[in-house]
Amino acid sequence: MLSLAVFAVLMLIGVPVAFAILGAALLQNAISGQAALLVDAPAQMFAGLESYGLLALPVFLLTGELLSRSGAADRLFQLAILCFGRLRGGLSQVTLLANAALASILGSTVAQITLMSKLAVPALVKAGDTPERATATIAAGGMLAPVIPPSMMLIVFGVLAQVPVGRLFVAGVIPGLLMLVAMMAVALRVAPRTDPAQTRALVEGAPTRVLAGALPAALIPAVMIGAISMGLATAVEAGMFGALAALVLGVFVYRSLTLTELREAVVSATRSSAMVLVLIATASLWGWIAAWENIPATTAALLTDFTADPLVFLLLLNLGLLLIGMVLDPMPALILVVPIFLPVAQDTYGIDAIQFGLIVCVNLTLGLLTPPVGTGLFTAARLNGLTPERLFVSLIPYLAVAAGTLALLTLFPPLTTWFVSYLF
Amino acid sequence: MTLRKTEILQRWDDRLRRAELAVAAVLFTALACVVTWGTCARALGSPLIWSDETAVLLMASAAFPAASALLAEDGHVAITLLERRVPPGMARAIGIARDVSLLLIFLALAVLVWRWFAPVAEIARLVGQKTDGFPNFMYSEPTATLGLNKVWFWLSLPIFCIGVCFHTVVRIAARRGKSASC
């Protein structure tokens, strides 16, 4: 209890989450009187990163950086306008579809919101949407990133839960599409009708030129996920193929990737990887201590005293995660929650690890767009000159359908497990 | 501490941050090359036995210096809500408490890393002096496929400890310098 209180205080005063976990874990270790464990703590931190599956993280981050710097996002947005600009709800639908395409190459909500703020919001406002609704559309689209493969959260969950990352990617396809369709239905209802001719005018150049420009960028994630689904490559190998293809595309096809851009892409991917990896390193220490102190078994005993029904457990879990997600970023929340609750879910309630992972990832993603600590909400509001409060009001319908999707994933396990068992 | 000394410290801090980031970026580039090489070799039917372990160890070794550089850049995930919502005086106090807490955590880790490496005993052993107790087996632990000892990769942890302690001390000194000049 003391270590939990210290962890909360450290977080409140702004100590980075990774080091707050480290402080609490060392304290827990010290007060438990296990001196031998304390001496092994640094080795345990390093060992927490020695996982082949974790290699997918820097590799996919590098692919995303290379693709976003090579101008792929702009071309994908143009392709989406060309293909779907005539749909009712026009540009909002296009924005959500482009978001889904971007989610499959970036895998990061904040990066996606930053890109789409530059690309889509001015076009949406020009087409007659209010800045609040336009920003809400791109922020909601950002929620697709942690679900549609390749998702950084799914990679980290795979490593924590010892589930092959490729299977999690495949499992993310149906929930991702469900969320996309639900969000498109919201856009259909709330967005103004745009004139198809006006939307069409946003396409720069001949349709064949737009198609030829965007197709290679659209094909990279399709080939990566295809190769993983068909068992032709591991997630790491597919990610490396994606990075190489993005490099060739940026340097030789789009000719927009200079040596400086390339260096910046590597440094940026290094920064993003390190931010997650150090969290995993310190959390593995925490997980190790939690296992030693028998915290999962204690939690399981407490929960089974309360309920033996897996559905009630999942509902309680969802409620707890929604609260955690409101104050903690998804990645640290995931890293803290999984070592405690996954063993309980699997061993006590017989819940599939893949269903558990998808529920946790979708749930924690909601926290990205909810106050008081919604990183996505604050990023989108700041980039588009809005107050988070006004943006949040416009986001409510999108959050409601995302919560609806979460309820479906909780109630119907095949939505997350069927596609995996069909393919593997 | 005078403003001049603080400025010198901050310049060194920035140099250290750049060096850490450069080392990490080189290691990450090496990781990408090794994974590519391993993937191609496997596709061609002659898999490399060492590529996966090398890539994993490079990733783990790169993460720590990069994480230290990120601390200097304020790039880690943190909840700064409280600091942003309170009056300036209180925010300053929270900032001091945060930096001091960070320093304590890093010093604790540094002590554990020092005990793990036990460098004094190892140096004594190397120069042929008789030491008490067992030899430190961490220096002889091998990697599974590389023919190298793991200690070369574990060195990233003491480097991390030095880096984060220095960055935090500079932050505290800069805070003191700023309040002294006000």
Coordinates of C-alpha atoms in Angstrom, one line a residue:
Chain A
M1 CA 0.0 0.0 0.0
L2 CA 2.9 2.4 0.9
S3 CA 4.5 1.8 -2.5
L4 CA 1.1 2.5 -4.3
A5 CA 0.7 5.8 -2.3
V6 CA 4.3 6.8 -3.2
F7 CA 3.6 5.9 -6.9
A8 CA 0.5 8.2 -6.8
V9 CA 2.3 11.1 -5.2
L10 CA 5.3 10.8 -7.6
M11 CA 2.8 10.8 -10.6
L12 CA 1.0 13.8 -9.1
I13 CA 4.1 15.9 -8.8
G14 CA 5.0 15.2 -12.4
V15 CA 7.7 12.5 -12.1
P16 CA 7.7 10.7 -15.5
V17 CA 5.5 7.6 -15.2
A18 CA 8.4 5.2 -16.0
F19 CA 10.5 6.6 -13.1
A20 CA 7.5 6.8 -10.8
I21 CA 7.0 3.0 -11.4
L22 CA 10.8 2.5 -10.8
G23 CA 10.6 4.4 -7.5
A24 CA 7.6 2.5 -6.3
A25 CA 9.0 -0.9 -7.4
L26 CA 12.3 -0.2 -5.5
L27 CA 10.5 0.9 -2.4
Q28 CA 8.2 -2.1 -2.5
N29 CA 11.2 -4.3 -2.9
A30 CA 13.0 -2.6 0.0
I31 CA 10.1 -2.8 2.5
S32 CA 9.4 -6.4 1.6
G33 CA 12.8 -7.3 3.0
Q34 CA 13.8 -9.3 0.0
A35 CA 17.4 -7.9 -0.3
A36 CA 18.4 -10.4 -2.9
L37 CA 15.6 -9.2 -5.2
L38 CA 16.8 -5.6 -4.8
V39 CA 20.3 -6.4 -5.9
D40 CA 18.9 -8.1 -9.0
A41 CA 16.6 -5.2 -9.9
P42 CA 18.9 -3.6 -12.6
A43 CA 19.4 -7.0 -14.3
Q44 CA 15.6 -7.5 -14.2
M45 CA 15.1 -4.1 -15.9
F46 CA 17.4 -5.0 -18.7
A47 CA 15.9 -8.5 -19.0
G48 CA 12.5 -6.9 -19.4
L49 CA 13.6 -5.6 -22.8
E50 CA 15.1 -8.9 -24.0
S51 CA 12.2 -10.0 -26.1
Y52 CA 12.1 -10.7 -29.9
G53 CA 8.5 -9.6 -30.2
L54 CA 9.5 -6.2 -28.8
L55 CA 11.7 -5.6 -31.9
A56 CA 8.5 -4.9 -33.8
L57 CA 8.1 -1.6 -31.8
P58 CA 11.2 0.3 -33.2
V59 CA 10.8 -1.3 -36.6
F60 CA 7.1 -0.2 -37.0
L61 CA 7.9 3.3 -35.5
L62 CA 10.6 3.7 -38.1
T63 CA 8.2 2.7 -40.9
G64 CA 5.7 5.2 -39.7
E65 CA 8.3 8.0 -39.5
L66 CA 9.6 7.3 -43.0
L67 CA 6.1 7.1 -44.5
S68 CA 4.9 10.3 -42.8
R69 CA 8.0 12.2 -43.8
S70 CA 7.8 11.1 -47.4
G71 CA 4.4 12.7 -47.9
A72 CA 2.4 9.5 -47.9
A73 CA -0.3 10.9 -45.7
D74 CA -1.0 13.7 -48.1
R75 CA -1.3 11.3 -51.0
L76 CA -3.5 8.9 -49.0
F77 CA -5.9 11.8 -48.1
Q78 CA -6.1 12.7 -51.8
L79 CA -6.9 9.1 -52.7
A80 CA -9.6 8.9 -50.0
I81 CA -11.2 12.1 -51.5
L82 CA -11.0 10.6 -54.9
C83 CA -12.6 7.3 -54.0
F84 CA -15.1 8.3 -51.3
G85 CA -15.6 12.1 -51.7
R86 CA -19.1 11.6 -53.2
L87 CA -20.4 9.8 -50.1
R88 CA -23.1 11.5 -48.1
G89 CA -21.3 13.4 -45.3
G90 CA -18.6 13.9 -47.9
L91 CA -15.3 15.1 -46.4
S92 CA -15.9 13.9 -42.9
Q93 CA -16.3 10.3 -44.2
V94 CA -13.1 10.8 -46.3
T95 CA -11.3 12.1 -43.2
L96 CA -12.2 9.0 -41.2
L97 CA -11.3 6.7 -44.0
A98 CA -7.9 8.5 -44.5
N99 CA -7.5 8.1 -40.7
A100 CA -8.0 4.4 -40.9
A101 CA -5.4 4.2 -43.7
L102 CA -3.0 6.4 -41.6
A103 CA -3.6 4.2 -38.6
S104 CA -2.3 1.3 -40.6
I105 CA 1.0 3.1 -41.2
L106 CA 1.5 5.2 -38.1
G107 CA 0.2 3.3 -35.2
S108 CA 0.2 6.3 -32.9
T109 CA -2.8 8.5 -32.1
V110 CA -0.9 11.7 -31.4
A111 CA 1.2 11.5 -34.6
Q112 CA -2.0 10.8 -36.5
I113 CA -3.9 13.7 -35.0
T114 CA -0.9 16.0 -35.7
L115 CA -0.8 15.0 -39.3
M116 CA -4.6 15.2 -39.9
S117 CA -4.8 18.6 -38.2
K118 CA -2.6 20.0 -40.9
L119 CA -4.2 18.0 -43.8
A120 CA -7.9 17.6 -43.1
V121 CA -9.1 20.3 -40.7
P122 CA -8.5 23.2 -43.1
A123 CA -10.3 21.3 -45.9
L124 CA -13.2 20.4 -43.6
V125 CA -13.7 24.0 -42.4
K126 CA -13.4 25.3 -45.9
A127 CA -16.2 22.8 -46.9
G128 CA -18.5 24.4 -44.3
D129 CA -17.9 22.4 -41.1
T130 CA -17.3 24.1 -37.7
P131 CA -13.7 24.0 -36.4
E132 CA -15.0 22.0 -33.4
R133 CA -16.7 19.4 -35.5
A134 CA -13.8 19.2 -37.9
T135 CA -11.3 18.7 -35.1
A136 CA -13.5 16.2 -33.4
T137 CA -13.6 14.1 -36.6
I138 CA -9.8 13.9 -36.8
A139 CA -9.4 13.3 -33.1
A140 CA -12.0 10.5 -33.2
G141 CA -10.2 9.1 -36.2
G142 CA -7.0 9.0 -34.0
M143 CA -8.7 6.4 -31.8
L144 CA -8.4 3.9 -34.7
A145 CA -4.6 3.9 -34.4
P146 CA -4.3 1.7 -31.3
V147 CA -6.7 -0.8 -32.8
I148 CA -6.0 -1.1 -36.5
P149 CA -2.8 -3.0 -37.1
P150 CA 0.1 -2.3 -36.8
S151 CA -0.7 -0.8 -33.3
M152 CA 2.1 0.0 -30.9
M153 CA -0.2 -0.9 -28.0
L154 CA -0.9 -4.3 -29.4
I155 CA 2.8 -4.9 -29.9
V156 CA 3.5 -4.0 -26.2
F157 CA 0.5 -6.1 -25.1
G158 CA 1.8 -9.1 -27.1
V159 CA 5.2 -8.9 -25.3
L160 CA 3.6 -8.5 -21.9
A161 CA 1.1 -11.3 -22.5
Q162 CA 3.4 -13.6 -24.5
V163 CA 0.9 -13.7 -27.3
P164 CA 2.3 -13.6 -30.9
V165 CA 2.0 -10.0 -32.2
G166 CA 0.9 -11.2 -35.6
R167 CA -2.2 -12.8 -34.1
L168 CA -3.0 -9.6 -32.2
F169 CA -2.7 -7.6 -35.4
V170 CA -5.2 -10.0 -37.1
A171 CA -7.5 -9.8 -34.1
G172 CA -7.5 -5.9 -34.4
V173 CA -8.9 -5.9 -37.9
I174 CA -12.6 -6.6 -37.1
P175 CA -12.8 -4.2 -34.0
G176 CA -11.0 -1.6 -36.0
L177 CA -13.4 -1.8 -38.9
L178 CA -16.4 -1.8 -36.4
M179 CA -15.1 1.4 -34.9
L180 CA -14.6 2.9 -38.3
V181 CA -18.1 2.1 -39.5
A182 CA -19.6 3.4 -36.2
M183 CA -17.7 6.6 -36.5
M184 CA -18.7 7.0 -40.1
A185 CA -22.3 6.6 -39.0
V186 CA -21.8 9.4 -36.5
A187 CA -20.2 11.6 -39.2
L188 CA -23.1 10.9 -41.4
R189 CA -25.4 12.3 -38.8
V190 CA -23.5 15.2 -37.4
A191 CA -21.5 16.5 -40.3
P192 CA -23.0 19.0 -42.8
R193 CA -23.8 17.8 -46.3
T194 CA -20.9 18.8 -48.5
D195 CA -21.2 19.5 -52.2
P196 CA -19.6 16.6 -54.0
A197 CA -18.3 19.0 -56.7
Q198 CA -16.6 21.1 -54.0
T199 CA -15.1 17.9 -52.4
R200 CA -13.9 16.7 -55.8
A201 CA -12.2 20.1 -56.4
L202 CA -9.9 19.3 -53.4
V203 CA -8.2 16.6 -55.5
E204 CA -5.0 17.9 -57.0
G205 CA -4.2 16.5 -60.4
A206 CA -5.7 13.8 -62.6
P207 CA -7.4 10.8 -60.9
T208 CA -4.8 8.4 -62.4
R209 CA -2.0 10.5 -61.1
V210 CA -3.5 10.6 -57.6
L211 CA -4.1 6.9 -57.7
A212 CA -0.5 6.2 -58.9
G213 CA 0.9 8.5 -56.2
A214 CA -1.0 6.9 -53.3
L215 CA -1.2 3.3 -54.3
P216 CA 2.4 2.3 -53.2
A217 CA 1.8 3.9 -49.8
A218 CA -1.5 2.2 -49.4
L219 CA 0.0 -1.2 -50.5
I220 CA 2.8 -1.2 -47.9
P221 CA 0.6 -1.8 -44.8
A222 CA -1.6 -4.2 -46.8
V223 CA 1.4 -6.3 -47.8
M224 CA 2.7 -6.2 -44.2
I225 CA -0.5 -7.3 -42.6
G226 CA -1.1 -9.8 -45.5
A227 CA 2.3 -11.4 -44.9
I228 CA 1.7 -11.7 -41.2
S229 CA -1.8 -13.1 -41.6
M230 CA -0.6 -15.7 -44.1
G231 CA 2.3 -16.8 -41.9
L232 CA 4.9 -15.7 -44.5
A233 CA 6.7 -13.4 -42.1
T234 CA 6.8 -12.5 -38.4
A235 CA 5.6 -9.1 -37.3
V236 CA 9.3 -8.0 -37.0
E237 CA 10.2 -9.2 -40.5
A238 CA 7.0 -7.6 -42.0
G239 CA 7.8 -4.3 -40.2
M240 CA 11.3 -4.3 -41.5
F241 CA 10.0 -4.9 -45.0
G242 CA 7.7 -2.0 -44.5
A243 CA 10.6 0.3 -43.3
L244 CA 12.7 -0.7 -46.4
A245 CA 9.7 -0.2 -48.7
A246 CA 9.0 3.2 -47.1
L247 CA 12.7 4.1 -47.6
V248 CA 12.7 3.2 -51.3
L249 CA 9.3 5.0 -51.7
G250 CA 10.5 8.2 -50.0
V251 CA 13.9 8.3 -51.7
F252 CA 13.2 7.0 -55.3
V253 CA 9.5 7.3 -55.9
Y254 CA 8.3 10.4 -54.1
R255 CA 11.8 11.9 -54.0
S256 CA 10.9 13.7 -50.8
L257 CA 13.1 11.9 -48.3
T258 CA 16.5 13.7 -48.0
L259 CA 19.5 12.6 -46.0
T260 CA 18.5 15.1 -43.3
E261 CA 14.9 13.8 -43.2
L262 CA 16.2 10.3 -43.0
R263 CA 18.5 11.1 -40.0
E264 CA 15.6 12.9 -38.3
A265 CA 13.3 9.9 -38.9
V266 CA 15.8 7.6 -37.3
V267 CA 16.3 10.0 -34.3
S268 CA 12.6 10.5 -33.9
A269 CA 11.9 6.7 -34.0
T270 CA 14.7 6.2 -31.5
R271 CA 13.1 8.8 -29.1
S272 CA 9.6 7.2 -29.4
S273 CA 11.0 3.7 -29.0
A274 CA 13.0 4.7 -25.9
M275 CA 10.0 6.3 -24.3
V276 CA 8.0 3.1 -24.5
L277 CA 11.0 0.7 -23.9
V278 CA 12.0 2.4 -20.6
L279 CA 8.4 2.1 -19.5
I280 CA 8.5 -1.6 -20.2
A281 CA 11.9 -2.0 -18.5
T282 CA 10.7 -0.4 -15.2
A283 CA 7.3 -2.0 -15.4
S284 CA 8.9 -5.5 -15.9
L285 CA 10.6 -4.8 -12.6
W286 CA 7.2 -3.9 -11.1
G287 CA 5.6 -7.0 -12.7
W288 CA 8.4 -9.2 -11.3
I289 CA 7.9 -7.8 -7.8
A290 CA 4.1 -8.1 -8.1
A291 CA 4.5 -11.8 -9.0
W292 CA 7.0 -12.3 -6.2
E293 CA 4.5 -10.7 -3.7
N294 CA 1.7 -12.8 -5.2
I295 CA -0.3 -9.7 -6.1
P296 CA -2.2 -11.4 -9.1
A297 CA -3.3 -14.3 -6.8
T298 CA -4.4 -11.9 -4.1
T299 CA -6.3 -9.8 -6.7
A300 CA -7.9 -13.0 -8.1
A301 CA -9.0 -14.1 -4.6
L302 CA -10.5 -10.7 -3.9
L303 CA -12.3 -10.6 -7.3
T304 CA -13.6 -14.2 -7.1
D305 CA -15.0 -13.4 -3.6
F306 CA -17.0 -10.7 -5.4
T307 CA -18.0 -12.5 -8.6
A308 CA -17.4 -15.8 -10.4
D309 CA -19.0 -14.5 -13.6
P310 CA -16.5 -13.6 -16.4
L311 CA -18.8 -11.0 -17.8
V312 CA -19.2 -9.2 -14.5
F313 CA -15.4 -9.3 -14.2
L314 CA -15.0 -7.8 -17.6
L315 CA -17.6 -5.1 -16.8
L316 CA -15.7 -4.2 -13.6
L317 CA -12.4 -4.3 -15.5
N318 CA -13.9 -1.9 -18.2
L319 CA -15.1 0.5 -15.5
G320 CA -11.7 0.4 -13.7
L321 CA -9.9 0.9 -17.0
L322 CA -12.1 3.9 -18.0
L323 CA -11.1 5.5 -14.7
I324 CA -7.4 4.7 -15.1
G325 CA -7.5 5.9 -18.7
M326 CA -8.8 9.3 -17.6
V327 CA -5.7 10.0 -15.5
L328 CA -3.0 7.9 -17.2
D329 CA -1.8 7.7 -20.8
P330 CA -2.7 4.4 -22.5
M331 CA 0.8 2.9 -22.8
P332 CA 1.8 3.2 -19.1
A333 CA -1.7 2.2 -18.1
L334 CA -1.5 -0.9 -20.3
I335 CA 1.9 -1.8 -18.9
L336 CA 0.7 -1.5 -15.3
V337 CA -2.6 -3.3 -15.7
V338 CA -1.7 -6.3 -17.8
P339 CA 0.8 -8.1 -15.4
I340 CA -1.8 -7.9 -12.6
F341 CA -5.1 -8.6 -14.4
L342 CA -4.2 -10.8 -17.3
P343 CA -3.3 -13.9 -15.1
V344 CA -6.6 -13.3 -13.2
A345 CA -8.6 -13.1 -16.5
Q346 CA -7.0 -16.2 -18.0
D347 CA -6.6 -18.5 -15.1
T348 CA -9.6 -17.6 -12.9
Y349 CA -12.2 -16.5 -15.5
G350 CA -11.0 -18.4 -18.6
I351 CA -11.0 -15.3 -20.8
D352 CA -8.9 -15.4 -24.0
A353 CA -5.8 -13.3 -23.9
I354 CA -6.6 -11.9 -27.3
Q355 CA -10.0 -10.7 -26.3
F356 CA -8.6 -9.3 -23.1
G357 CA -5.9 -7.4 -25.0
L358 CA -8.3 -5.9 -27.5
I359 CA -10.7 -4.8 -24.7
V360 CA -7.9 -3.2 -22.7
C361 CA -6.4 -1.4 -25.8
V362 CA -9.8 0.0 -27.0
N363 CA -10.8 1.0 -23.5
L364 CA -7.6 2.8 -22.7
T365 CA -7.7 4.6 -26.1
L366 CA -11.0 6.3 -24.9
G367 CA -8.9 7.9 -22.2
L368 CA -6.8 9.6 -24.9
L369 CA -9.8 11.9 -25.7
T370 CA -11.2 12.4 -22.2
P371 CA -10.2 15.0 -19.7
P372 CA -8.4 15.6 -17.4
V373 CA -5.3 13.9 -19.0
G374 CA -6.4 13.1 -22.6
T375 CA -3.2 13.6 -24.6
G376 CA -5.1 13.3 -27.9
L377 CA -7.8 15.8 -26.8
F378 CA -5.2 18.4 -25.7
T379 CA -3.0 17.9 -28.8
A380 CA -6.0 18.3 -31.2
A381 CA -7.3 21.3 -29.3
R382 CA -3.9 23.0 -29.2
L383 CA -3.1 22.4 -32.9
N384 CA -6.5 23.8 -34.0
G385 CA -6.8 26.7 -31.6
L386 CA -9.7 25.4 -29.6
T387 CA -10.4 24.9 -25.9
P388 CA -10.4 21.2 -24.8
E389 CA -13.8 21.7 -23.2
R390 CA -15.4 22.8 -26.5
L391 CA -13.7 20.0 -28.4
F392 CA -14.8 17.4 -25.9
V393 CA -18.5 18.4 -26.3
S394 CA -18.2 17.7 -30.1
L395 CA -16.4 14.5 -29.4
I396 CA -19.1 13.0 -27.2
P397 CA -21.0 11.2 -30.1
Y398 CA -17.8 9.6 -31.3
L399 CA -16.8 8.5 -27.7
A400 CA -20.3 7.1 -27.3
V401 CA -20.0 4.8 -30.4
A402 CA -16.4 3.8 -29.4
A403 CA -17.8 2.8 -26.0
G404 CA -20.6 0.9 -27.8
T405 CA -17.9 -1.0 -29.8
L406 CA -16.1 -1.8 -26.5
A407 CA -19.4 -3.2 -25.1
L408 CA -19.7 -5.4 -28.2
L409 CA -16.1 -6.7 -27.8
T410 CA -16.9 -7.4 -24.2
L411 CA -20.1 -9.2 -24.8
F412 CA -19.2 -11.2 -28.0
P413 CA -15.7 -12.8 -27.8
P414 CA -15.8 -14.1 -31.4
L415 CA -15.5 -10.5 -32.6
T416 CA -11.9 -10.6 -31.4
T417 CA -11.0 -14.3 -31.6
W418 CA -12.9 -15.7 -34.7
F419 CA -10.6 -14.1 -37.3
V420 CA -7.5 -15.3 -35.5
S421 CA -8.8 -18.9 -35.2
Y422 CA -9.9 -18.8 -38.9
L423 CA -6.4 -17.8 -40.1
F424 CA -4.1 -19.5 -37.7
Chain B
M1 CA 25.7 28.6 -7.6
T2 CA 26.5 31.5 -10.0
L3 CA 24.6 32.0 -13.2
R4 CA 27.9 31.5 -15.2
K5 CA 28.5 28.1 -13.6
T6 CA 24.9 27.1 -14.2
E7 CA 25.3 28.1 -17.9
I8 CA 28.4 26.0 -18.2
L9 CA 26.6 23.0 -16.6
Q10 CA 23.7 23.4 -19.0
R11 CA 26.0 23.5 -22.0
W12 CA 27.6 20.2 -20.8
D13 CA 24.1 18.8 -20.2
D14 CA 23.1 19.6 -23.7
R15 CA 26.3 18.0 -25.1
L16 CA 25.7 14.9 -23.0
R17 CA 22.1 14.7 -24.3
R18 CA 23.2 15.0 -27.9
A19 CA 25.9 12.3 -27.4
E20 CA 23.4 9.9 -25.7
L21 CA 20.9 10.4 -28.6
A22 CA 23.6 9.9 -31.2
V23 CA 24.8 6.7 -29.6
A24 CA 21.2 5.4 -29.3
A25 CA 20.4 6.4 -32.9
V26 CA 23.5 4.5 -34.1
L27 CA 22.5 1.4 -32.1
F28 CA 19.0 1.6 -33.5
T29 CA 20.4 1.9 -37.1
A30 CA 22.6 -1.1 -36.4
L31 CA 19.5 -3.0 -35.1
A32 CA 17.6 -2.2 -38.3
C33 CA 20.5 -3.4 -40.4
V34 CA 20.8 -6.7 -38.4
V35 CA 17.1 -7.4 -38.6
T36 CA 17.2 -6.7 -42.4
W37 CA 20.2 -9.0 -42.8
G38 CA 18.6 -11.7 -40.7
T39 CA 15.3 -11.4 -42.6
C40 CA 17.0 -11.6 -46.0
A41 CA 19.2 -14.5 -44.9
R42 CA 16.1 -16.4 -43.6
A43 CA 14.2 -15.8 -46.8
L44 CA 17.2 -17.1 -48.8
G45 CA 17.2 -20.3 -46.8
S46 CA 20.3 -19.7 -44.7
P47 CA 19.2 -18.2 -41.4
L48 CA 21.7 -16.4 -39.2
I49 CA 21.9 -17.9 -35.8
W50 CA 23.0 -14.6 -34.1
S51 CA 20.8 -12.0 -35.7
D52 CA 17.8 -12.2 -33.4
E53 CA 19.8 -12.1 -30.2
T54 CA 22.0 -9.2 -31.5
A55 CA 19.0 -7.2 -32.5
V56 CA 17.4 -7.7 -29.1
L57 CA 20.5 -6.7 -27.2
L58 CA 21.1 -3.7 -29.4
M59 CA 17.5 -2.6 -28.8
A60 CA 17.9 -3.0 -25.0
S61 CA 21.3 -1.2 -25.0
A62 CA 20.0 1.7 -27.1
A63 CA 16.9 2.2 -25.0
F64 CA 18.7 3.4 -21.9
P65 CA 20.9 6.2 -23.3
A66 CA 18.0 7.4 -25.4
A67 CA 15.8 7.4 -22.3
S68 CA 18.4 9.5 -20.4
A69 CA 18.4 12.0 -23.3
L70 CA 14.6 12.1 -23.2
L71 CA 14.8 13.1 -19.6
A72 CA 16.8 16.1 -20.5
E73 CA 14.3 17.0 -23.2
D74 CA 11.3 16.5 -20.9
G75 CA 10.2 13.9 -23.4
H76 CA 8.9 11.2 -21.1
V77 CA 5.2 10.6 -20.4
A78 CA 4.3 12.5 -17.3
I79 CA 1.2 14.0 -15.7
T80 CA 1.8 17.7 -15.3
L81 CA -1.8 18.6 -14.7
L82 CA -1.3 19.6 -11.0
E83 CA 1.8 21.8 -11.8
R84 CA -0.1 23.6 -14.5
R85 CA -3.2 24.3 -12.4
V86 CA -1.6 25.7 -9.2
P87 CA -0.3 29.2 -8.5
P88 CA 3.4 29.9 -9.6
G89 CA 4.8 29.6 -6.1
M90 CA 3.2 26.2 -5.5
A91 CA 4.2 25.1 -9.0
R92 CA 7.8 25.9 -8.2
A93 CA 7.7 23.9 -5.0
I94 CA 6.2 20.9 -6.9
G95 CA 9.0 21.3 -9.5
I96 CA 11.6 21.1 -6.8
A97 CA 9.9 18.1 -5.2
R98 CA 9.8 16.3 -8.6
D99 CA 13.5 17.0 -9.3
V100 CA 14.6 15.9 -5.8
S101 CA 12.4 12.7 -6.0
L102 CA 13.9 11.9 -9.4
L103 CA 17.4 12.4 -8.1
L104 CA 16.7 10.0 -5.1
I105 CA 15.3 7.4 -7.5
F106 CA 18.2 7.6 -9.8
L107 CA 20.7 7.5 -6.9
A108 CA 19.0 4.4 -5.5
L109 CA 19.3 2.8 -8.9
A110 CA 22.9 3.9 -9.3
V111 CA 23.8 2.3 -5.9
L112 CA 22.1 -1.0 -7.1
V113 CA 23.9 -0.9 -10.4
W114 CA 27.2 -0.2 -8.5
R115 CA 26.6 -3.2 -6.3
W116 CA 25.7 -5.4 -9.3
F117 CA 28.9 -4.4 -11.2
A118 CA 31.1 -4.3 -8.0
P119 CA 33.8 -2.6 -10.1
V120 CA 36.3 -2.1 -7.3
A121 CA 36.4 -5.9 -6.5
E122 CA 36.6 -6.7 -10.2
I123 CA 39.5 -4.2 -10.8
A124 CA 41.3 -5.7 -7.7
R125 CA 40.8 -9.2 -9.2
L126 CA 42.1 -8.0 -12.6
V127 CA 45.3 -6.6 -11.1
G128 CA 45.8 -9.9 -9.2
Q129 CA 44.9 -8.8 -5.7
K130 CA 43.2 -11.3 -3.5
T131 CA 39.5 -10.4 -2.8
D132 CA 37.0 -11.7 -0.2
G133 CA 34.0 -13.7 -1.4
F134 CA 33.1 -15.3 -4.7
P135 CA 34.1 -13.8 -8.1
N136 CA 31.3 -11.7 -9.7
F137 CA 29.8 -14.0 -12.2
M138 CA 28.1 -11.2 -14.2
Y139 CA 31.4 -10.5 -15.9
S140 CA 31.6 -14.1 -17.3
E141 CA 28.0 -14.5 -18.3
P142 CA 28.0 -15.2 -22.0
T143 CA 25.5 -14.4 -24.7
A144 CA 23.9 -17.4 -26.3
T145 CA 25.1 -17.0 -29.9
L146 CA 27.5 -14.0 -30.1
G147 CA 30.6 -15.2 -28.4
L148 CA 30.6 -12.0 -26.4
N149 CA 30.0 -11.5 -22.7
K150 CA 26.7 -9.9 -21.8
V151 CA 28.5 -7.3 -19.6
W152 CA 29.2 -5.2 -22.8
F153 CA 25.5 -4.7 -23.3
W154 CA 24.7 -4.3 -19.6
L155 CA 27.1 -1.3 -19.6
S156 CA 24.3 0.8 -20.9
L157 CA 22.8 0.7 -17.4
P158 CA 25.7 2.4 -15.6
I159 CA 25.9 4.9 -18.5
F160 CA 22.1 5.5 -18.0
C161 CA 22.6 6.1 -14.3
I162 CA 25.4 8.6 -14.9
G163 CA 23.4 10.4 -17.6
V164 CA 20.1 10.7 -15.6
C165 CA 21.8 11.7 -12.4
F166 CA 23.8 14.5 -14.3
H167 CA 20.7 15.7 -16.1
T168 CA 18.7 15.9 -12.9
V169 CA 21.5 17.7 -10.9
V170 CA 21.7 20.2 -13.7
R171 CA 18.0 20.8 -13.6
I172 CA 18.2 21.4 -9.8
A173 CA 21.2 23.7 -10.3
A174 CA 19.4 25.6 -13.0
R175 CA 16.3 26.0 -10.8
R176 CA 18.5 27.3 -8.0
G177 CA 20.4 29.6 -10.4
K178 CA 17.1 31.0 -11.7
S179 CA 15.7 31.7 -8.2
A180 CA 19.0 33.3 -7.1
S181 CA 18.9 35.7 -10.0
C182 CA 15.3 36.7 -9.4

